[in-house]
Coordinates of C-alpha atoms and ligand atoms in Angstrom, one line a residue:
M18 CA -55.4 71.2 49.1
E19 CA -57.3 71.7 52.3
L20 CA -60.8 73.2 52.2
I21 CA -61.4 76.5 53.9
F22 CA -63.5 74.7 56.4
E23 CA -60.6 72.5 57.3
I24 CA -58.2 75.3 58.1
S25 CA -60.9 76.9 60.3
K26 CA -59.9 77.5 64.0
E27 CA -62.5 78.5 66.5
G28 CA -62.2 82.2 67.4
R29 CA -60.1 83.3 64.4
R30 CA -61.4 86.5 62.8
G31 CA -60.7 88.5 59.7
F32 CA -62.8 91.5 60.8
I33 CA -63.8 93.0 64.1
P34 CA -66.9 95.1 63.9
P35 CA -67.1 98.4 65.7
K36 CA -69.0 98.5 69.1
M37 CA -72.7 98.7 68.6
D38 CA -74.0 102.2 69.1
V39 CA -77.7 101.5 68.7
K40 CA -80.1 99.8 71.0
P41 CA -80.4 96.0 70.4
Y42 CA -83.7 95.1 68.7
K43 CA -85.4 92.0 69.8
I44 CA -86.4 89.7 66.9
E45 CA -89.1 87.2 67.5
S46 CA -87.6 83.8 68.2
K47 CA -89.4 82.2 65.3
Y48 CA -87.2 84.2 63.0
T49 CA -83.9 83.5 64.7
R50 CA -81.5 80.6 64.2
K51 CA -81.3 77.9 66.8
N52 CA -77.6 77.1 66.0
A53 CA -74.8 79.3 64.8
P54 CA -74.0 79.0 61.1
K55 CA -71.1 76.7 60.4
L56 CA -68.9 79.3 58.8
P57 CA -65.2 78.8 58.6
E58 CA -63.3 80.9 61.2
V59 CA -60.2 82.3 59.5
T60 CA -58.1 85.5 59.3
E61 CA -58.1 87.8 56.3
G62 CA -54.6 86.4 55.4
D63 CA -56.0 82.9 55.5
V64 CA -58.7 83.9 53.1
V65 CA -56.3 85.6 50.6
R66 CA -53.9 82.7 50.6
H67 CA -56.6 80.1 50.3
Y68 CA -58.3 81.7 47.3
T69 CA -55.0 82.7 45.6
N70 CA -53.8 79.1 45.9
L71 CA -57.0 77.7 44.6
S72 CA -56.8 80.0 41.6
R73 CA -53.4 78.7 40.9
L74 CA -54.6 75.1 40.6
N75 CA -56.3 76.2 37.4
Y76 CA -54.9 76.7 34.0
A77 CA -55.9 79.9 32.3
V78 CA -55.1 82.0 29.2
D79 CA -53.6 84.5 31.6
T80 CA -51.0 81.9 32.7
G81 CA -50.1 80.3 29.4
F82 CA -50.8 79.1 25.9
Y83 CA -54.3 77.7 25.4
P84 CA -54.7 76.4 21.9
L85 CA -58.1 75.0 22.3
G86 CA -59.6 74.5 18.8
S87 CA -63.0 75.9 18.1
C88 CA -62.8 77.9 21.4
T89 CA -60.7 80.9 20.4
M90 CA -58.9 81.3 23.7
K91 CA -57.3 84.6 22.9
Y92 CA -55.9 87.1 25.4
N93 CA -58.6 89.3 26.8
P94 CA -57.3 92.9 27.2
K95 CA -57.7 94.1 30.8
L96 CA -58.9 97.4 29.6
N97 CA -62.2 95.7 28.7
E98 CA -62.6 94.6 32.4
R99 CA -61.9 98.1 33.6
V100 CA -64.5 99.6 31.3
A101 CA -67.1 97.0 32.2
S102 CA -66.6 97.8 35.9
L103 CA -67.3 101.5 35.5
S104 CA -70.2 102.3 37.9
G105 CA -72.3 103.7 35.0
F106 CA -72.3 100.2 33.6
S107 CA -72.1 98.0 36.6
E108 CA -74.5 99.7 39.0
I109 CA -77.5 100.3 36.8
H110 CA -80.7 98.2 37.0
P111 CA -82.7 96.8 34.1
Y112 CA -85.9 98.1 35.6
Q113 CA -84.6 101.7 35.5
D114 CA -86.5 104.1 33.2
S115 CA -84.8 104.1 29.9
K116 CA -84.4 107.8 30.0
T117 CA -81.9 107.3 32.8
V118 CA -79.8 104.6 31.0
Q119 CA -79.3 106.2 27.6
G120 CA -75.6 105.5 27.6
A121 CA -76.2 101.7 28.2
L122 CA -78.8 101.6 25.4
K123 CA -76.5 103.6 23.1
L124 CA -73.8 101.1 23.8
M125 CA -76.0 98.1 22.9
Y126 CA -77.4 99.9 19.8
D127 CA -73.9 100.8 18.6
L128 CA -72.6 97.3 19.3
G129 CA -75.5 95.9 17.2
E130 CA -74.6 98.3 14.4
S131 CA -70.9 97.2 14.5
L132 CA -71.9 93.5 14.5
K133 CA -74.3 94.1 11.6
K134 CA -71.5 95.7 9.6
I135 CA -69.1 92.8 10.5
T136 CA -71.6 90.1 9.5
G137 CA -73.5 91.8 6.7
M138 CA -76.8 91.4 8.4
D139 CA -79.7 93.9 8.7
A140 CA -80.9 93.5 12.3
M141 CA -79.6 92.1 15.6
T142 CA -80.6 90.8 18.9
L143 CA -78.1 90.8 21.8
Q144 CA -80.3 88.7 24.1
P145 CA -78.9 85.1 23.8
A146 CA -76.5 84.2 26.5
A147 CA -74.2 81.8 24.7
G148 CA -73.4 80.4 21.3
A149 CA -75.8 77.4 21.6
H150 CA -78.4 79.8 22.9
G151 CA -77.9 82.0 19.8
E152 CA -78.3 78.9 17.6
Y153 CA -81.5 78.0 19.4
T154 CA -82.8 81.5 18.8
G155 CA -81.8 81.6 15.2
I156 CA -83.3 78.3 14.4
A157 CA -86.5 79.2 16.2
I158 CA -86.7 82.3 14.0
M159 CA -86.3 80.1 10.9
R160 CA -89.1 77.8 12.2
Q161 CA -91.4 80.7 12.8
Y162 CA -90.7 82.1 9.3
H163 CA -91.8 78.9 7.7
R164 CA -94.9 78.7 9.9
S165 CA -95.8 82.3 9.2
R166 CA -96.0 81.3 5.5
K167 CA -98.1 78.2 6.4
D168 CA -95.2 76.1 5.1
F169 CA -95.7 73.5 7.8
D170 CA -94.0 70.6 6.1
R171 CA -90.5 72.0 6.4
N172 CA -89.3 69.9 9.3
E173 CA -85.8 69.0 8.2
M174 CA -82.5 70.8 9.0
I175 CA -79.4 69.9 7.1
V176 CA -76.2 69.8 9.1
P177 CA -72.8 68.7 7.7
D178 CA -71.0 65.9 9.5
S179 CA -68.2 68.3 10.5
A180 CA -70.6 70.5 12.4
H181 CA -70.2 71.5 16.1
G182 CA -72.4 69.3 18.3
T183 CA -74.5 72.2 19.2
N184 CA -75.9 72.4 15.6
P185 CA -77.8 69.2 15.5
A186 CA -78.8 69.8 19.2
S187 CA -80.3 73.2 18.4
S188 CA -82.1 71.9 15.4
A189 CA -83.6 69.0 17.4
M190 CA -84.6 71.3 20.2
N191 CA -86.6 73.3 17.7
G192 CA -88.4 70.1 16.6
F193 CA -86.4 69.6 13.4
K194 CA -85.2 66.3 12.0
V195 CA -81.5 66.5 11.5
I196 CA -80.3 65.4 8.1
V197 CA -76.5 64.8 8.0
V198 CA -74.6 65.6 4.8
E199 CA -71.2 64.2 4.3
S200 CA -67.9 66.0 3.7
D201 CA -65.8 65.2 0.6
D202 CA -62.2 64.1 0.9
R203 CA -61.0 67.7 1.0
G204 CA -63.1 68.2 4.2
M205 CA -65.8 70.4 2.5
V206 CA -69.5 69.9 2.1
D207 CA -70.1 67.4 -0.7
V208 CA -72.3 69.3 -3.1
D209 CA -73.6 66.1 -4.8
E210 CA -74.5 64.6 -1.5
L211 CA -76.3 67.9 -0.6
K212 CA -78.4 67.8 -3.7
K213 CA -79.5 64.3 -2.7
V214 CA -80.9 65.3 0.6
I215 CA -82.8 68.5 -0.2
G216 CA -86.5 68.6 -0.9
P217 CA -89.9 70.0 0.0
N218 CA -89.2 69.2 3.7
T219 CA -85.9 71.2 3.8
A220 CA -86.3 74.0 6.4
G221 CA -82.7 75.1 6.0
M222 CA -79.0 74.3 6.5
M223 CA -76.7 75.1 9.4
L224 CA -73.1 75.7 8.4
T225 CA -70.0 77.2 9.6
N226 CA -67.5 78.7 7.2
P227 CA -64.6 78.1 7.7
N228 CA -65.8 74.8 9.0
T229 CA -64.6 73.0 12.1
L230 CA -61.6 71.6 10.1
G231 CA -60.5 75.2 9.6
I232 CA -61.3 74.9 5.9
F233 CA -63.1 77.6 3.9
E234 CA -66.1 76.1 2.0
E235 CA -65.2 77.1 -1.6
N236 CA -68.6 76.3 -2.9
I237 CA -70.5 78.4 -0.4
L238 CA -72.4 80.5 -3.0
E239 CA -73.5 77.3 -4.8
I240 CA -74.5 75.7 -1.5
S241 CA -76.6 78.8 -0.5
K242 CA -78.3 78.8 -3.9
I243 CA -79.2 75.1 -3.7
I244 CA -80.8 75.6 -0.2
H245 CA -82.6 78.8 -1.3
D246 CA -83.9 77.3 -4.5
A247 CA -85.3 74.5 -2.4
G248 CA -87.2 77.0 -0.2
G249 CA -84.8 76.7 2.8
L250 CA -82.9 79.3 4.8
M251 CA -79.1 79.4 5.5
Y252 CA -77.9 79.5 9.1
Y253 CA -74.4 80.6 9.8
D254 CA -72.7 79.3 13.0
G255 CA -70.4 82.3 13.6
A256 CA -69.0 81.1 16.9
N257 CA -65.5 81.4 15.4
L258 CA -65.4 84.5 13.3
N259 CA -61.7 84.9 14.0
A260 CA -60.6 83.9 10.5
I261 CA -63.0 86.1 8.5
M262 CA -63.8 89.2 10.5
G263 CA -63.0 92.2 8.4
Q264 CA -62.4 90.0 5.4
V265 CA -65.7 88.4 4.2
R266 CA -69.2 88.5 5.6
P267 CA -71.7 85.7 6.1
G268 CA -74.4 88.1 4.7
D269 CA -72.5 88.2 1.4
M270 CA -72.2 84.4 1.3
G271 CA -76.0 83.9 1.2
F272 CA -76.6 83.4 4.9
D273 CA -80.0 84.6 6.3
V274 CA -79.3 84.1 10.0
V275 CA -76.0 84.2 12.0
H276 CA -75.0 84.0 15.6
L277 CA -71.7 85.2 17.0
N278 CA -69.9 84.2 20.2
L279 CA -68.7 87.5 21.7
H280 CA -67.0 85.4 24.3
K281 CA -64.7 83.9 21.7
T282 CA -64.1 86.2 18.8
F283 CA -64.7 89.5 20.6
S284 CA -62.3 88.8 23.4
T285 CA -64.5 88.4 26.4
P286 CA -63.3 85.8 28.9
H287 CA -64.9 82.4 28.8
G288 CA -64.4 78.9 29.9
M289 CA -65.2 77.6 33.4
G290 CA -68.8 78.5 32.8
G291 CA -68.3 82.2 32.8
P292 CA -70.9 84.4 31.2
G293 CA -71.1 84.6 27.4
A294 CA -73.1 86.4 24.7
G295 CA -74.5 84.9 21.5
P296 CA -76.0 87.8 19.5
V297 CA -78.1 86.8 16.5
G298 CA -78.2 88.8 13.2
V299 CA -80.8 88.3 10.5
K300 CA -81.6 89.6 7.0
K301 CA -84.3 92.3 6.7
F302 CA -87.1 89.8 5.9
L303 CA -86.6 88.1 9.2
E304 CA -86.4 91.2 11.4
D305 CA -90.0 91.0 12.6
F306 CA -89.2 87.5 14.1
L307 CA -86.5 88.7 16.5
P308 CA -86.9 88.4 20.3
V309 CA -88.2 91.6 21.9
P310 CA -87.3 94.1 23.0
T311 CA -84.6 95.3 20.5
I312 CA -82.8 98.6 21.0
D313 CA -83.9 101.3 18.5
K314 CA -82.9 104.9 17.9
K315 CA -85.7 107.5 17.6
K316 CA -84.2 110.9 16.7
D317 CA -81.4 111.1 19.2
K318 CA -83.1 109.0 21.9
Y319 CA -82.5 105.2 22.4
V320 CA -85.6 103.2 23.1
L321 CA -86.7 99.7 23.8
D322 CA -88.7 98.4 20.8
F323 CA -91.4 95.9 21.5
S324 CA -93.2 96.4 18.1
H325 CA -92.1 93.1 16.4
K326 CA -95.4 91.4 15.5
K327 CA -94.1 88.0 14.6
T328 CA -91.5 87.8 17.4
I329 CA -90.5 84.4 18.7
G330 CA -90.8 86.0 22.2
R331 CA -88.1 86.6 24.8
V332 CA -85.2 84.2 25.0
R333 CA -83.6 85.7 28.1
S334 CA -84.5 88.0 30.8
F335 CA -83.9 91.7 30.0
Y336 CA -81.2 92.3 27.3
G337 CA -78.6 89.6 27.7
N338 CA -75.4 89.5 29.6
F339 CA -74.8 93.3 29.6
T340 CA -71.3 93.5 30.9
V341 CA -70.1 90.9 28.3
L342 CA -71.6 93.3 25.7
V343 CA -69.6 96.2 27.2
K344 CA -66.4 94.3 27.0
A345 CA -67.0 93.3 23.4
Y346 CA -67.9 96.9 22.5
A347 CA -64.7 98.1 24.2
Y348 CA -62.7 95.5 22.2
I349 CA -64.3 96.6 18.8
L350 CA -63.7 100.3 19.5
T351 CA -60.1 99.8 20.6
M352 CA -59.3 97.5 17.6
G353 CA -61.1 99.6 15.0
E354 CA -61.8 98.4 11.5
E355 CA -58.2 98.1 10.6
G356 CA -57.3 96.3 13.9
I357 CA -60.1 93.7 13.4
K358 CA -58.9 93.0 9.9
H359 CA -55.4 92.7 11.1
A360 CA -56.4 90.4 13.9
S361 CA -58.0 87.9 11.5
E362 CA -55.0 88.0 9.2
M363 CA -52.7 87.2 12.2
A364 CA -55.0 84.5 13.4
V365 CA -54.8 82.8 10.0
L366 CA -51.1 83.3 9.7
N367 CA -50.4 81.8 13.1
A368 CA -52.6 78.8 12.4
N369 CA -50.8 78.2 9.1
Y370 CA -47.4 78.6 10.6
L371 CA -48.3 76.0 13.3
R372 CA -49.9 73.7 10.8
T373 CA -46.8 73.7 8.6
E374 CA -44.5 73.0 11.6
I375 CA -46.7 70.4 13.3
S376 CA -47.3 68.5 10.0
K377 CA -43.6 67.7 10.1
I378 CA -44.2 65.8 13.3
L379 CA -47.9 64.6 13.4
K380 CA -50.1 63.7 10.5
V381 CA -52.4 66.6 9.3
P382 CA -55.0 64.9 7.1
H383 CA -56.3 68.0 5.3
N384 CA -52.9 69.7 4.9
N385 CA -53.9 72.7 2.8
I386 CA -54.0 76.4 3.6
C387 CA -56.2 76.6 6.7
M388 CA -58.1 79.4 8.3
H389 CA -58.0 80.0 12.1
E390 CA -57.4 76.4 13.1
F391 CA -56.3 73.0 11.8
V392 CA -56.7 69.3 12.8
A393 CA -53.8 66.9 13.3
T394 CA -54.1 63.2 14.2
T395 CA -52.1 60.9 16.4
L396 CA -53.5 57.8 14.7
P397 CA -50.1 56.6 13.5
L398 CA -49.1 56.3 17.2
E399 CA -51.9 53.8 17.9
E400 CA -49.5 50.9 17.4
K401 CA -47.6 52.3 20.5
G402 CA -50.8 52.2 22.4
I403 CA -51.0 56.0 22.3
K404 CA -54.3 57.8 22.0
A405 CA -54.8 61.5 21.2
L406 CA -55.9 61.9 24.8
D407 CA -52.6 60.5 26.1
F408 CA -50.7 62.8 23.8
V409 CA -52.4 66.0 24.9
K410 CA -52.5 65.1 28.6
R411 CA -48.7 65.1 28.5
M412 CA -48.7 68.7 27.3
L413 CA -49.9 69.7 30.8
D414 CA -46.6 68.6 32.2
Y415 CA -44.9 71.1 29.9
G416 CA -47.3 73.9 31.0
I417 CA -49.5 74.0 27.9
H418 CA -53.3 73.6 27.9
P419 CA -54.3 70.6 25.8
P420 CA -56.0 71.4 22.5
T421 CA -59.4 70.1 21.7
V422 CA -59.5 66.4 21.0
Y423 CA -61.9 64.0 19.3
F424 CA -63.7 66.8 17.5
P425 CA -64.7 67.1 14.7
L426 CA -65.9 63.5 14.6
I427 CA -64.8 62.9 11.0
V428 CA -61.1 62.7 11.8
H429 CA -60.0 59.9 14.2
E430 CA -57.7 60.5 17.2
D431 CA -57.6 64.1 16.2
I432 CA -56.1 67.2 17.9
M433 CA -57.6 70.5 16.9
V434 CA -55.3 73.5 17.3
E435 CA -56.3 77.1 17.3
P436 CA -53.4 79.4 18.3
T437 CA -55.3 82.8 17.8
E438 CA -53.7 86.1 16.8
T439 CA -52.6 87.0 20.3
E440 CA -49.7 84.5 20.5
S441 CA -46.1 85.4 19.5
K442 CA -43.9 83.3 17.2
D443 CA -41.8 82.4 20.3
T444 CA -44.8 80.8 21.9
L445 CA -45.7 78.9 18.8
D446 CA -42.1 77.7 18.4
R447 CA -42.1 76.5 22.0
F448 CA -45.3 74.6 21.3
V449 CA -43.8 72.9 18.3
E450 CA -40.8 71.9 20.3
I451 CA -43.0 70.4 23.0
V452 CA -45.0 68.5 20.4
K453 CA -41.8 67.1 19.0
K454 CA -40.6 66.1 22.5
I455 CA -43.8 64.3 23.3
Y456 CA -43.8 62.6 19.9
D457 CA -40.3 61.2 20.7
E458 CA -41.4 60.1 24.2
A459 CA -44.4 58.3 22.6
N460 CA -42.0 56.3 20.5
E461 CA -39.3 55.7 23.2
D462 CA -41.3 55.5 26.4
P463 CA -45.0 55.5 25.8
K464 CA -45.7 54.9 29.5
I465 CA -44.9 58.5 30.3
L466 CA -47.8 59.6 28.1
K467 CA -50.2 56.9 29.3
E468 CA -49.8 58.1 32.9
A469 CA -49.6 61.9 32.2
P470 CA -50.1 64.4 33.6
H471 CA -47.6 64.0 36.3
T472 CA -47.2 67.5 37.6
T473 CA -50.8 68.7 38.0
P474 CA -52.7 68.7 41.3
V475 CA -54.8 65.9 40.0
G476 CA -54.1 63.4 37.2
R477 CA -56.8 61.7 35.1
L478 CA -60.3 62.2 36.3
D479 CA -63.3 60.1 35.6
D480 CA -64.9 62.6 33.2
T481 CA -68.3 60.8 33.2
R482 CA -68.5 60.5 37.0
A483 CA -67.4 64.1 37.4
A484 CA -70.2 65.3 35.1
R485 CA -72.9 62.9 36.4
Y486 CA -72.1 63.0 40.1
P487 CA -70.4 66.3 40.8
V488 CA -69.6 67.0 44.4
L489 CA -70.5 70.6 44.8
R490 CA -71.1 70.9 48.5
W491 CA -69.0 70.5 51.5
K492 CA -70.7 68.3 54.1
E493 CA -69.5 68.1 57.7
E494 CA -68.6 64.7 58.7
Ligands
PLP7 C1 -68.2 77.2 20.9 C2 -69.0 76.9 19.7 C3 -70.4 76.8 19.8 C4 -71.2 76.9 21.1 O1 -71.0 78.1 21.8 P1 -71.3 78.1 23.4 O2 -71.1 79.6 23.8 O3 -70.3 77.2 24.0 O4 -72.7 77.6 23.6 C5 -71.1 76.6 18.6 N1 -70.5 76.4 17.4 C6 -69.2 76.4 17.3 C7 -68.5 76.2 16.0 C8 -68.4 76.6 18.4 O5 -67.1 76.6 18.3

């Protein structure tokens, strides 16, 4: 596609300003440009077509099925966008006197209360701007807790080998040594292995439940007890709450700190670097460590509370990504308690339906009842020279966004599928049909897969080069 600079023609305009009716003002020449800015000269129609066409080069959850495991690409109701764009939300300023933004503060307060109820936690901060940022915040709180008790030797964080990559990263960023504990052959934390790695240096454990294989840790209460008895704290990675919201609560499983990804579970758009929100909830004994300010209610007034004495400090300017919070709040209100419970039931039902159907085609190593997602593998196709990457790239030709691949690390050539509750049985059946078709192609004509995708604007990119040397600026030749 041509760049907007390339379709530029001298003299074309999208807008003609009215004749000036004030006297020209002479600006000192040191403040004025020497050359005109090199802006594209195009009509309004050119602009609309250009950006509409650009947007169509991209795959989105609004254009089709997006079963990206661990990412919860569910449909985002447009009502939430409408609400977030109301001027009372979108045209306020964080420096405004809190008396004049009571509605916004109430929204944040109420959202915090709802999230406390959903997670079983006692206090919340809405500041962190993403899941990884929430993890960083939560682990910093754990570190500060141990320090406040002069328990300086607790420098080890236990992380299972199925963990999301951000878990060891957040631990390391907070100065912890990462201790990996292996999974057993059912894909759960191996309790005997866990017992071997705990000790006086254990600061805590980071866990997600269901884990990244989509499996619910049956021994979660025993695991929490082992960590607590060793003097550590339990951290819950709640990025994907889709399987359990309204069913069970991390607070009841023995977790002390939890972060949520509002941009996954609570239906605010994400991907392509859009804004997120990673609120962190804690049990009462950790409340004083939360970032300031939190939002409090005094009589019937909402106030910013800076009183936390042991606070880890601010982790983000102001109060977080406010409009993301508005969208999540709108989602929770429109769903209600019953709706949220129903959504998790449907998410699990959809995942199990797909798991059952897909396991008739591809190998599913842990083929038991799963939660919101499951992991299949293309390893048996290796003799045809087919990798998981080839398999999923071919899906693009059939109009499906590829699922997550090569994560979690403990299953080789894996494909991680998360359908979410917002997809119909028709969509799931179509997906199964496409997987079957690609499987047959892999056996009959593997070259089609090796060279896929064939129908997209670009084929296979050099991922490393694209990440290391991105070309983000147009330069005139
Ligand atoms: C997505 C995800 C994260 C990280 O969230 P970001 O908002 O991308 O930083 C952490 N843990 C799990 C399990 C996730 O799926």
